[in-house]
Amino acid sequence: MTTTDEPAESARPAATDTAVPQDDGTKRQGGRGRPPGTNSISWLTLAFMTTASVASLRPSPSMAIYGLAAIFLYLLPALVFLLPTALVGAELASGWSGGIYRWVSEALGKPLGFLAVWCQFAMTIAYYPSLLAYVASTFAYVIDPSLAENGLYVAIVIIVIYWSGVWISSRGTKTIAGLSSFGLIVGTLVPGVLLVVLGIVFLGQGNPSAQPMSADHWLPPWTGLASLVLIVNNFLSYAGMEMNGVHVSSLREPKREYPKSMFLATGLVLLIFILPALAIAWVMPAEQLSLTAGLMQAFQAFFDHFSIGWMTKVVGIMLVCAALGGMLTWLAGPAKGLVLLSRQEGYLPPSLQKFNKDGAPQNIMIAQGVITTLIGILYAFSDDVSSAYWMFSVITVQIYLIAYLLMFVAVVKLRRTQPDVDRGFRVPAVQWVAGIGFVASVAALVIGFVPPDQFGNQPLWRYLLIVGGGLLLLGIVIPAALLKYRKPGWVHPDHREASAAP
C-alpha cells in the first residue's frame, strides 16, 4: 500500500496448492528449531523488513487533516487491523506454503481461494490510478504547482506513466529489482525525517501551529460517520503487514521472537506515519490540504519559510522517483501470480495466461492497462482531483479487505479442522484476534461508503455509484463470472493431467 514487491509472493501458488505439507522430520518443538540448512534471521531484521514493506509517506496528508487526532486514528487501526493481520499471517505462512490462495483453499475451498487471490490482483486496478495521481500532483510542484489539481494533466500522467511501466516490466528488466530499497531510503526515510525536522524547527522559532495541538484535540470532532471516513485509508496503508509472515520459520525462536518483531515493526511504522502527518498539520490548515499534493504543499510552505524554495523541486523529484521505483518493482507481480495459478487451475481464459519471451504476463497487464486508462480518463473530467483520488483509494481498500476477511475466517477454520499441521507460530487466542480483525475489516468496508466531510459538496449518488460499482464489478462480478464460465480447456496443457476443474 503502500504495497511492495511482496504481493507477487502472496499470489504465487505453490507446486502443491492443496496438499498438506508432509512432516520432514524437522518438526518444531515448542517453537524452537528450524530445518537443517535454513538461513536464520534476527527478529530485529524481520522488524526492519516489515517496516520497509509497509511504511510510506503517501497517506500523511489524509491524516494531517485531523491534526493531533491523527495519532488516535493511526493507533486504532494498528491495534484492530495491523497486529491481527501480522499475527494471523504468521500462523498461516508457517503452516502452509503458497500464500493466501493456499490458506483460503485449504479452509474454505478453491473458489473462495481464487476470490482471495483475485482481490489481491484486482485491487491494483484501482490502486495504480490513485498512486499515479499522487505522482502527478507531486511532480506538478517540480514544473508548475497549479497543475496539481488539473484533471487533464493528472489523466495524461496516469496514462503515460502506467503504459511506460508496462513496457519496461514486459521486458523483464532486472535493473529495477533494487529500486524498492532505494525507494524506502530516498522516498520515505530522508523526506520523512526532513519534514519532521523542519516542523520542529518551525515550531521552535515560535511560529504557531496551523492546526490546534492542544490535548482536547486528540480525538477527531464527531459529526457522524463522515467525520471518521478518512480512517479507512489507513487500512490500505497497513495492508501487506502479513506478507513477511513467510519468514517466521527463519527465526531461531518463532513463538518468542515473532511477536517482539511485530510489535517493534508496528511502533516504527506508526512513527513513520504519525510524525510526518503532524508536521504537515503544523504548517498547513486542514481546509487548504490536498489529499494528493498535501505532502508537497507542506514542503513548499516550510522551504518558503526558510527561504530555500528551490528545495521543493529536489524533494519532489525524490518522491516521484521513489513512487515510480516502487511501482516498477512489483507491477507484474500480482498479475504473474494470478496467471501462474490460472494455468494450473484454469481460472482465466488461455489468452490471458500467456507470457512473453521475457517471462512477463504481458496480455493480462495490457487488459489491466485498458481499465487503468479508462479510469485515468475519468480524472480528465473531474473538477476535484482530491475527491477522485479518495474514491479510487476507497475502492482499493474495499477490494483488498475481501481477501483479509477470507484470511481471518481461514485461520480459525484451519485451527479447528487441521490442528495437527505443524505451525512455526500459533496466534494466542486466535478466535479473538481473528474476530477483532474481521469485525474491523467489515466496519472499514461499510464506512467506506460514507463520503467524508471534506467532500460534502460532491453529489452523493456519484460517490456511491463509483465506489459501490467499482467494488461490485472488480471484487465480485468479474471473479464470479470467471468461476461460472471457466472451462476444463482453460487449464494449461502442462497441468491438465494433474489438475481438473471441480
Short mmCIF file of C-alpha atoms in Angstrom, two decimals:
data_model
loop_
_atom_site.label_atom_id
_atom_site.label_comp_id
_atom_site.label_asym_id
_atom_site.label_seq_id
_atom_site.Cartn_x
_atom_site.Cartn_y
_atom_site.Cartn_z
CA MET A 1 0.00 0.00 0.00
CA THR A 2 1.52 1.02 0.20
CA THR A 3 2.14 -2.29 -1.22
CA THR A 4 5.67 -3.52 -2.09
CA ASP A 5 7.16 -6.28 -4.22
CA GLU A 6 5.87 -8.85 -1.71
CA PRO A 7 2.39 -9.25 -3.24
CA ALA A 8 3.96 -11.28 -6.03
CA GLU A 9 4.84 -13.93 -3.46
CA SER A 10 1.46 -13.89 -1.79
CA ALA A 11 -0.29 -14.56 -5.07
CA ARG A 12 2.07 -17.20 -6.39
CA PRO A 13 0.72 -20.73 -5.88
CA ALA A 14 2.94 -23.46 -4.59
CA ALA A 15 3.56 -26.58 -6.61
CA THR A 16 1.12 -28.44 -4.37
CA ASP A 17 -1.54 -25.87 -3.72
CA THR A 18 -3.96 -28.02 -1.78
CA ALA A 19 -1.72 -30.64 -0.27
CA VAL A 20 -0.95 -30.63 3.42
CA PRO A 21 2.81 -30.25 3.94
CA GLN A 22 4.46 -33.52 4.85
CA ASP A 23 6.43 -33.94 8.03
CA ASP A 24 10.10 -33.96 7.03
CA GLY A 25 11.42 -34.89 10.42
CA THR A 26 12.18 -31.32 11.40
CA LYS A 27 9.01 -30.67 13.36
CA ARG A 28 9.49 -27.83 15.78
CA GLN A 29 9.31 -28.37 19.50
CA GLY A 30 7.73 -25.52 21.42
CA GLY A 31 8.55 -23.09 18.62
CA ARG A 32 12.27 -23.91 18.73
CA GLY A 33 14.42 -25.22 15.95
CA ARG A 34 14.47 -24.89 12.16
CA PRO A 35 15.05 -27.29 9.28
CA PRO A 36 18.77 -28.01 8.84
CA GLY A 37 20.50 -25.65 6.45
CA THR A 38 17.88 -22.90 6.75
CA ASN A 39 19.39 -19.43 6.95
CA SER A 40 18.26 -17.66 10.10
CA ILE A 41 17.41 -14.01 10.52
CA SER A 42 17.17 -11.98 13.68
CA TRP A 43 13.90 -10.62 14.97
CA LEU A 44 15.30 -7.12 14.51
CA THR A 45 16.00 -7.81 10.82
CA LEU A 46 12.45 -9.07 10.34
CA ALA A 47 11.09 -5.98 12.07
CA PHE A 48 13.00 -3.70 9.69
CA MET A 49 11.94 -5.76 6.65
CA THR A 50 8.31 -5.46 7.72
CA THR A 51 8.65 -1.73 8.31
CA ALA A 52 10.13 -1.26 4.83
CA SER A 53 7.25 -3.17 3.22
CA VAL A 54 4.50 -1.14 4.93
CA ALA A 55 5.69 2.38 5.80
CA SER A 56 5.06 5.24 3.37
CA LEU A 57 4.57 9.00 3.34
CA ARG A 58 1.73 8.94 0.82
CA PRO A 59 -1.17 8.69 3.31
CA SER A 60 0.18 11.52 5.50
CA PRO A 61 -1.94 14.35 4.01
CA SER A 62 -5.22 12.47 4.53
CA MET A 63 -4.45 12.10 8.24
CA ALA A 64 -2.93 15.57 8.60
CA ILE A 65 -6.43 16.92 8.04
CA TYR A 66 -7.24 15.68 11.56
CA GLY A 67 -4.27 17.42 13.20
CA LEU A 68 -3.39 15.96 16.61
CA ALA A 69 -6.21 13.41 16.25
CA ALA A 70 -4.10 11.69 13.57
CA ILE A 71 -2.31 9.89 16.41
CA PHE A 72 -5.54 8.25 17.57
CA LEU A 73 -6.65 7.50 14.01
CA TYR A 74 -3.39 5.70 13.28
CA LEU A 75 -3.30 3.83 16.60
CA LEU A 76 -6.83 2.47 16.36
CA PRO A 77 -6.47 0.55 13.06
CA ALA A 78 -2.97 -0.53 14.12
CA LEU A 79 -4.46 -2.32 17.12
CA VAL A 80 -7.56 -3.77 15.45
CA PHE A 81 -6.15 -4.49 11.97
CA LEU A 82 -2.37 -4.19 11.69
CA LEU A 83 -1.48 -6.55 14.54
CA PRO A 84 -4.21 -9.14 13.79
CA THR A 85 -3.15 -9.42 10.14
CA ALA A 86 0.52 -9.76 11.09
CA LEU A 87 -0.16 -12.48 13.68
CA VAL A 88 -2.65 -14.40 11.55
CA GLY A 89 -0.40 -14.20 8.50
CA ALA A 90 2.49 -15.66 10.51
CA GLU A 91 0.50 -18.72 11.58
CA LEU A 92 -0.82 -19.40 8.10
CA ALA A 93 2.52 -18.82 6.37
CA SER A 94 4.37 -21.07 8.81
CA GLY A 95 1.90 -23.91 8.30
CA TRP A 96 1.03 -23.75 4.61
CA SER A 97 3.19 -22.57 1.70
CA GLY A 98 1.59 -20.94 -1.33
CA GLY A 99 0.18 -17.69 0.06
CA ILE A 100 -3.40 -16.64 0.52
CA TYR A 101 -4.77 -18.93 -2.22
CA ARG A 102 -3.47 -21.99 -0.41
CA TRP A 103 -4.65 -20.75 3.01
CA VAL A 104 -8.20 -19.97 1.94
CA SER A 105 -8.48 -23.03 -0.33
CA GLU A 106 -7.47 -25.37 2.48
CA ALA A 107 -10.10 -23.86 4.79
CA LEU A 108 -12.95 -22.72 2.55
CA GLY A 109 -12.45 -24.35 -0.85
CA LYS A 110 -10.81 -23.43 -4.14
CA PRO A 111 -13.47 -20.97 -5.42
CA LEU A 112 -13.04 -18.74 -2.38
CA GLY A 113 -9.28 -19.25 -2.62
CA PHE A 114 -9.47 -17.84 -6.14
CA LEU A 115 -11.61 -14.94 -4.91
CA ALA A 116 -8.93 -14.07 -2.34
CA VAL A 117 -6.07 -14.09 -4.81
CA TRP A 118 -8.18 -12.30 -7.43
CA CYS A 119 -8.84 -9.49 -4.98
CA GLN A 120 -5.11 -9.12 -4.36
CA PHE A 121 -4.72 -8.62 -8.10
CA ALA A 122 -7.89 -6.59 -8.73
CA MET A 123 -7.14 -4.02 -6.05
CA THR A 124 -4.14 -2.91 -8.14
CA ILE A 125 -6.56 -1.86 -10.91
CA ALA A 126 -7.87 0.89 -8.63
CA TYR A 127 -4.58 1.35 -6.78
CA TYR A 128 -2.42 2.38 -9.73
CA PRO A 129 -4.63 5.34 -10.76
CA SER A 130 -4.59 6.67 -7.17
CA LEU A 131 -0.82 6.12 -6.86
CA LEU A 132 -0.14 7.83 -10.18
CA ALA A 133 -2.48 10.70 -9.30
CA TYR A 134 -0.22 11.23 -6.28
CA VAL A 135 2.82 11.08 -8.58
CA ALA A 136 1.24 13.60 -10.95
CA SER A 137 0.39 16.06 -8.18
CA THR A 138 3.85 15.69 -6.63
CA PHE A 139 5.61 16.22 -9.95
CA ALA A 140 3.46 19.30 -10.54
CA TYR A 141 5.49 21.04 -7.84
CA VAL A 142 8.59 20.44 -9.96
CA ILE A 143 7.13 22.10 -13.08
CA ASP A 144 4.01 24.12 -12.14
CA PRO A 145 2.15 23.70 -8.80
CA SER A 146 -1.12 24.92 -10.35
CA LEU A 147 -1.29 21.63 -12.29
CA ALA A 148 -1.68 19.60 -9.08
CA GLU A 149 -5.48 19.88 -9.22
CA ASN A 150 -5.77 19.90 -13.02
CA GLY A 151 -7.73 16.80 -14.05
CA LEU A 152 -6.48 16.69 -17.64
CA TYR A 153 -2.83 16.90 -16.55
CA VAL A 154 -3.36 14.13 -13.96
CA ALA A 155 -5.10 11.92 -16.55
CA ILE A 156 -2.23 12.31 -19.03
CA VAL A 157 0.36 11.45 -16.36
CA ILE A 158 -1.58 8.37 -15.24
CA ILE A 159 -1.92 7.00 -18.76
CA VAL A 160 1.61 7.77 -19.95
CA ILE A 161 3.39 6.51 -16.84
CA TYR A 162 1.33 3.35 -16.50
CA TRP A 163 1.93 2.27 -20.08
CA SER A 164 5.61 3.16 -19.78
CA GLY A 165 5.76 0.92 -16.72
CA VAL A 166 4.08 -1.92 -18.62
CA TRP A 167 6.60 -1.52 -21.44
CA ILE A 168 9.53 -1.65 -19.03
CA SER A 169 8.16 -4.56 -16.97
CA SER A 170 7.22 -6.61 -20.02
CA ARG A 171 10.88 -6.68 -20.99
CA GLY A 172 11.88 -8.34 -17.77
CA THR A 173 14.28 -5.56 -16.86
CA LYS A 174 16.39 -6.79 -13.94
CA THR A 175 17.88 -3.44 -13.08
CA ILE A 176 14.71 -2.38 -11.28
CA ALA A 177 14.97 -5.18 -8.69
CA GLY A 178 16.79 -2.98 -6.18
CA LEU A 179 14.51 0.02 -6.52
CA SER A 180 12.35 -1.00 -3.56
CA SER A 181 15.17 -0.45 -1.04
CA PHE A 182 16.19 2.70 -2.90
CA GLY A 183 12.63 3.99 -2.63
CA LEU A 184 12.46 3.37 1.12
CA ILE A 185 15.56 5.48 1.76
CA VAL A 186 15.19 8.20 -0.87
CA GLY A 187 11.42 8.49 -0.97
CA THR A 188 10.40 7.73 2.61
CA LEU A 189 13.12 7.99 5.27
CA VAL A 190 15.03 11.05 4.01
CA PRO A 191 11.97 13.20 3.14
CA GLY A 192 10.15 11.99 6.26
CA VAL A 193 12.98 12.93 8.60
CA LEU A 194 13.48 16.21 6.76
CA LEU A 195 9.79 17.08 7.06
CA VAL A 196 9.72 16.37 10.80
CA VAL A 197 12.95 18.28 11.47
CA LEU A 198 11.67 21.28 9.52
CA GLY A 199 8.45 21.14 11.52
CA ILE A 200 10.25 21.02 14.87
CA VAL A 201 12.49 23.95 13.92
CA PHE A 202 9.45 25.85 12.63
CA LEU A 203 7.65 25.45 15.97
CA GLY A 204 10.88 26.08 17.88
CA GLN A 205 11.10 29.52 16.30
CA GLY A 206 7.84 30.42 17.99
CA ASN A 207 5.60 30.02 14.94
CA PRO A 208 2.07 28.87 15.81
CA SER A 209 0.80 25.53 14.53
CA ALA A 210 -1.62 25.84 11.63
CA GLN A 211 -3.88 23.32 13.36
CA PRO A 212 -4.66 23.05 17.10
CA MET A 213 -2.29 20.79 19.03
CA SER A 214 -3.82 21.06 22.50
CA ALA A 215 -4.81 17.97 24.49
CA ASP A 216 -8.51 18.49 23.86
CA HIS A 217 -7.95 17.89 20.14
CA TRP A 218 -6.54 14.36 20.37
CA LEU A 219 -9.91 12.91 19.29
CA PRO A 220 -11.43 13.90 15.92
CA PRO A 221 -14.53 16.11 16.13
CA TRP A 222 -17.62 13.90 15.92
CA THR A 223 -20.11 14.91 13.23
CA GLY A 224 -21.30 11.42 12.41
CA LEU A 225 -19.66 8.64 10.44
CA ALA A 226 -18.48 11.10 7.81
CA SER A 227 -16.05 12.57 10.32
CA LEU A 228 -14.17 9.26 10.55
CA VAL A 229 -14.23 8.14 6.93
CA LEU A 230 -10.63 9.09 6.17
CA ILE A 231 -9.53 6.45 8.68
CA VAL A 232 -10.45 3.84 6.04
CA ASN A 233 -7.36 4.84 4.08
CA ASN A 234 -5.23 3.61 6.97
CA PHE A 235 -6.34 0.04 6.32
CA LEU A 236 -4.70 0.23 2.90
CA SER A 237 -1.68 1.91 4.48
CA TYR A 238 -1.25 -1.12 6.76
CA ALA A 239 -2.02 -3.72 4.12
CA GLY A 240 0.87 -6.09 3.48
CA MET A 241 1.91 -6.48 7.11
CA GLU A 242 1.15 -10.21 6.90
CA MET A 243 3.39 -10.77 3.87
CA ASN A 244 6.56 -11.12 5.90
CA GLY A 245 4.98 -13.95 7.85
CA VAL A 246 6.68 -16.26 5.34
CA HIS A 247 9.95 -15.54 7.16
CA VAL A 248 8.72 -16.69 10.56
CA SER A 249 10.38 -20.10 10.14
CA SER A 250 13.74 -18.40 9.70
CA LEU A 251 13.65 -17.08 13.26
CA ARG A 252 15.51 -19.07 15.90
CA GLU A 253 12.59 -18.99 18.35
CA PRO A 254 9.48 -18.02 16.38
CA LYS A 255 6.98 -18.13 19.26
CA ARG A 256 9.01 -15.68 21.31
CA GLU A 257 10.74 -13.60 18.65
CA TYR A 258 7.95 -13.07 16.11
CA PRO A 259 5.65 -11.13 18.47
CA LYS A 260 8.64 -8.96 19.51
CA SER A 261 9.45 -8.32 15.86
CA MET A 262 5.86 -7.36 15.00
CA PHE A 263 5.46 -5.04 17.99
CA LEU A 264 8.71 -3.24 17.08
CA ALA A 265 7.69 -3.02 13.42
CA THR A 266 4.31 -1.66 14.46
CA GLY A 267 5.99 1.03 16.55
CA LEU A 268 8.34 2.03 13.72
CA VAL A 269 5.52 2.10 11.18
CA LEU A 270 3.44 4.30 13.48
CA LEU A 271 6.32 6.74 13.90
CA ILE A 272 6.82 6.98 10.13
CA PHE A 273 3.11 7.54 9.62
CA ILE A 274 2.32 9.84 12.56
CA LEU A 275 5.24 12.28 12.75
CA PRO A 276 5.10 13.47 9.10
CA ALA A 277 1.30 13.83 9.38
CA LEU A 278 1.76 16.06 12.42
CA ALA A 279 4.48 18.06 10.67
CA ILE A 280 2.11 18.73 7.77
CA ALA A 281 -0.59 19.82 10.25
CA TRP A 282 1.87 22.26 11.87
CA VAL A 283 2.23 24.25 8.67
CA MET A 284 -0.92 23.59 6.60
CA PRO A 285 -4.52 24.42 7.64
CA ALA A 286 -6.86 21.45 7.13
CA GLU A 287 -9.14 23.31 4.72
CA GLN A 288 -6.22 24.01 2.35
CA LEU A 289 -4.82 20.47 2.22
CA SER A 290 -4.95 18.44 -0.98
CA LEU A 291 -5.06 14.67 -0.48
CA THR A 292 -2.80 14.15 -3.48
CA ALA A 293 -0.46 17.12 -3.17
CA GLY A 294 -0.59 17.75 0.59
CA LEU A 295 2.90 16.43 1.16
CA MET A 296 4.36 18.84 -1.39
CA GLN A 297 2.22 21.69 -0.06
CA ALA A 298 3.85 21.21 3.34
CA PHE A 299 7.37 21.00 1.91
CA GLN A 300 6.81 24.13 -0.13
CA ALA A 301 5.46 26.00 2.89
CA PHE A 302 8.45 25.00 5.01
CA PHE A 303 11.02 25.71 2.30
CA ASP A 304 9.46 29.09 1.52
CA HIS A 305 9.52 29.94 5.23
CA PHE A 306 13.22 29.10 5.46
CA SER A 307 13.97 30.84 2.13
CA ILE A 308 15.15 27.69 0.38
CA GLY A 309 12.25 27.31 -2.04
CA TRP A 310 14.45 25.63 -4.63
CA MET A 311 14.48 22.52 -2.41
CA THR A 312 10.82 21.90 -3.26
CA LYS A 313 11.75 20.66 -6.71
CA VAL A 314 14.52 18.43 -5.33
CA VAL A 315 12.21 16.74 -2.84
CA GLY A 316 9.50 16.44 -5.49
CA ILE A 317 11.88 14.55 -7.78
CA MET A 318 12.93 12.27 -4.89
CA LEU A 319 9.31 11.40 -4.05
CA VAL A 320 8.39 10.80 -7.68
CA CYS A 321 11.41 8.57 -8.33
CA ALA A 322 10.67 6.53 -5.21
CA ALA A 323 6.98 6.09 -6.10
CA LEU A 324 7.80 5.06 -9.65
CA GLY A 325 10.54 2.72 -8.47
CA GLY A 326 8.14 1.05 -6.08
CA MET A 327 5.55 0.67 -8.82
CA LEU A 328 8.01 -0.87 -11.27
CA THR A 329 9.41 -3.37 -8.77
CA TRP A 330 6.07 -5.15 -8.47
CA LEU A 331 3.97 -4.02 -11.44
CA ALA A 332 3.90 -7.52 -12.91
CA GLY A 333 3.92 -9.36 -9.57
CA PRO A 334 0.21 -9.83 -8.72
CA ALA A 335 -0.59 -10.40 -12.40
CA LYS A 336 2.10 -13.05 -12.71
CA GLY A 337 0.91 -14.85 -9.59
CA LEU A 338 -2.67 -14.90 -10.90
CA VAL A 339 -1.55 -16.21 -14.30
CA LEU A 340 0.55 -19.00 -12.77
CA LEU A 341 -2.40 -20.07 -10.64
CA SER A 342 -4.79 -19.88 -13.60
CA ARG A 343 -2.53 -22.07 -15.72
CA GLN A 344 -2.79 -24.72 -13.02
CA GLU A 345 -6.48 -24.37 -12.18
CA GLY A 346 -7.96 -22.78 -15.33
CA TYR A 347 -9.38 -19.62 -13.80
CA LEU A 348 -8.54 -17.29 -16.72
CA PRO A 349 -9.07 -17.72 -20.47
CA PRO A 350 -5.95 -19.00 -22.26
CA SER A 351 -5.43 -15.64 -23.98
CA LEU A 352 -4.81 -14.03 -20.56
CA GLN A 353 -2.45 -16.80 -19.42
CA LYS A 354 0.30 -16.07 -21.91
CA PHE A 355 3.81 -14.97 -21.00
CA ASN A 356 6.05 -13.14 -23.43
CA LYS A 357 9.59 -14.22 -24.26
CA ASP A 358 10.90 -12.37 -21.18
CA GLY A 359 8.54 -14.16 -18.80
CA ALA A 360 6.16 -11.24 -18.22
CA PRO A 361 2.34 -11.73 -18.23
CA GLN A 362 2.00 -9.16 -20.94
CA ASN A 363 -1.60 -9.84 -22.06
CA ILE A 364 -3.19 -9.51 -18.64
CA MET A 365 -1.11 -6.41 -17.95
CA ILE A 366 -2.46 -4.90 -21.17
CA ALA A 367 -6.04 -5.78 -20.17
CA GLN A 368 -5.39 -4.17 -16.78
CA GLY A 369 -3.92 -1.16 -18.56
CA VAL A 370 -7.07 -0.65 -20.62
CA ILE A 371 -9.10 -0.32 -17.42
CA THR A 372 -6.45 1.93 -15.86
CA THR A 373 -6.63 4.12 -18.96
CA LEU A 374 -10.41 4.43 -18.68
CA ILE A 375 -10.06 5.40 -15.01
CA GLY A 376 -7.36 7.88 -15.96
CA ILE A 377 -9.72 9.48 -18.47
CA LEU A 378 -12.24 9.99 -15.66
CA TYR A 379 -9.70 12.26 -13.99
CA ALA A 380 -9.72 14.46 -17.08
CA PHE A 381 -13.39 15.21 -16.47
CA SER A 382 -13.04 15.66 -12.72
CA ASP A 383 -13.16 19.14 -11.25
CA ASP A 384 -11.82 17.82 -7.93
CA VAL A 385 -8.72 15.64 -8.19
CA SER A 386 -8.62 15.05 -4.42
CA SER A 387 -12.17 13.68 -4.50
CA ALA A 388 -11.39 11.32 -7.38
CA TYR A 389 -8.18 10.22 -5.66
CA TRP A 390 -10.09 9.41 -2.48
CA MET A 391 -12.80 7.41 -4.24
CA PHE A 392 -10.32 5.16 -6.02
CA SER A 393 -8.35 4.75 -2.80
CA VAL A 394 -11.54 3.56 -1.08
CA ILE A 395 -12.25 1.07 -3.87
CA THR A 396 -8.70 -0.27 -3.49
CA VAL A 397 -9.17 -0.74 0.26
CA GLN A 398 -12.55 -2.42 -0.07
CA ILE A 399 -11.42 -4.93 -2.66
CA TYR A 400 -8.34 -5.79 -0.60
CA LEU A 401 -10.46 -6.17 2.55
CA ILE A 402 -12.37 -9.05 0.93
CA ALA A 403 -9.12 -11.03 0.88
CA TYR A 404 -8.46 -10.17 4.53
CA LEU A 405 -11.97 -11.21 5.59
CA LEU A 406 -11.38 -14.61 3.99
CA MET A 407 -7.97 -14.88 5.65
CA PHE A 408 -9.37 -14.23 9.14
CA VAL A 409 -12.04 -16.89 8.63
CA ALA A 410 -9.48 -19.33 7.23
CA VAL A 411 -7.14 -19.23 10.23
CA VAL A 412 -9.97 -20.09 12.64
CA LYS A 413 -11.30 -22.85 10.38
CA LEU A 414 -7.86 -24.41 9.90
CA ARG A 415 -7.15 -24.35 13.63
CA ARG A 416 -10.29 -26.47 14.06
CA THR A 417 -10.07 -28.75 11.01
CA GLN A 418 -6.28 -29.22 10.76
CA PRO A 419 -4.99 -28.82 14.32
CA ASP A 420 -2.11 -31.26 13.83
CA VAL A 421 -0.45 -29.41 10.95
CA ASP A 422 2.88 -28.12 12.23
CA ARG A 423 2.96 -24.36 12.59
CA GLY A 424 6.06 -22.40 13.44
CA PHE A 425 3.87 -19.84 15.19
CA ARG A 426 0.40 -20.07 16.72
CA VAL A 427 -1.72 -17.00 17.36
CA PRO A 428 -2.68 -16.76 21.05
CA ALA A 429 -6.48 -16.61 21.48
CA VAL A 430 -6.82 -16.99 17.73
CA GLN A 431 -10.61 -16.64 17.69
CA TRP A 432 -10.44 -13.30 19.48
CA VAL A 433 -7.55 -11.97 17.38
CA ALA A 434 -9.08 -13.07 14.07
CA GLY A 435 -12.52 -11.90 15.24
CA ILE A 436 -11.24 -8.40 16.03
CA GLY A 437 -9.54 -8.20 12.64
CA PHE A 438 -12.67 -9.47 10.88
CA VAL A 439 -15.02 -7.01 12.60
CA ALA A 440 -12.61 -4.11 11.98
CA SER A 441 -12.38 -5.03 8.29
CA VAL A 442 -16.18 -5.20 7.93
CA ALA A 443 -16.51 -1.83 9.67
CA ALA A 444 -13.91 -0.26 7.36
CA LEU A 445 -15.64 -1.72 4.32
CA VAL A 446 -19.01 -0.31 5.35
CA ILE A 447 -17.69 3.10 6.44
CA GLY A 448 -16.00 3.44 3.06
CA PHE A 449 -19.44 4.05 1.52
CA VAL A 450 -19.87 7.24 3.56
CA PRO A 451 -18.41 10.33 1.84
CA PRO A 452 -16.03 12.24 4.13
CA ASP A 453 -16.89 15.70 5.43
CA GLN A 454 -14.26 17.23 3.17
CA PHE A 455 -16.30 16.26 0.08
CA GLY A 456 -19.69 17.49 1.25
CA ASN A 457 -20.20 19.48 -1.96
CA GLN A 458 -19.93 16.38 -4.16
CA PRO A 459 -23.11 14.58 -5.34
CA LEU A 460 -23.76 11.57 -3.09
CA TRP A 461 -25.08 9.44 -5.93
CA ARG A 462 -21.85 9.83 -7.90
CA TYR A 463 -19.74 8.81 -4.91
CA LEU A 464 -21.88 5.73 -4.22
CA LEU A 465 -22.01 4.79 -7.89
CA ILE A 466 -18.23 4.89 -8.35
CA VAL A 467 -17.29 3.30 -5.01
CA GLY A 468 -20.09 0.71 -4.92
CA GLY A 469 -19.86 -0.02 -8.63
CA GLY A 470 -16.08 -0.40 -8.50
CA LEU A 471 -16.25 -2.81 -5.56
CA LEU A 472 -19.10 -4.83 -7.06
CA LEU A 473 -17.60 -5.06 -10.54
CA LEU A 474 -13.95 -5.68 -9.69
CA GLY A 475 -14.37 -7.56 -6.41
CA ILE A 476 -17.47 -9.67 -7.02
CA VAL A 477 -18.93 -9.75 -10.54
CA ILE A 478 -15.76 -10.45 -12.57
CA PRO A 479 -14.39 -13.26 -10.34
CA ALA A 480 -17.89 -14.81 -10.09
CA ALA A 481 -18.19 -14.75 -13.89
CA LEU A 482 -14.75 -16.31 -14.33
CA LEU A 483 -15.66 -19.11 -11.93
CA LYS A 484 -19.07 -19.69 -13.54
CA TYR A 485 -17.93 -19.77 -17.15
CA ARG A 486 -14.47 -21.30 -16.89
CA LYS A 487 -13.89 -24.45 -18.95
CA PRO A 488 -11.68 -27.50 -18.42
CA GLY A 489 -9.78 -26.45 -21.55
CA TRP A 490 -8.59 -23.31 -19.74
CA VAL A 491 -6.16 -25.42 -17.70
CA HIS A 492 -2.72 -25.14 -19.28
CA PRO A 493 -1.60 -28.32 -21.09
CA ASP A 494 1.28 -28.73 -18.63
CA HIS A 495 -1.25 -29.17 -15.78
CA ARG A 496 -4.22 -30.92 -17.39
CA GLU A 497 -3.28 -34.38 -16.20
CA ALA A 498 -2.61 -33.29 -12.61
CA SER A 499 -5.48 -30.86 -12.15
CA ALA A 500 -9.14 -30.78 -13.14
CA ALA A 501 -11.62 -28.01 -12.57
CA PRO A 502 -14.20 -29.03 -9.93
#
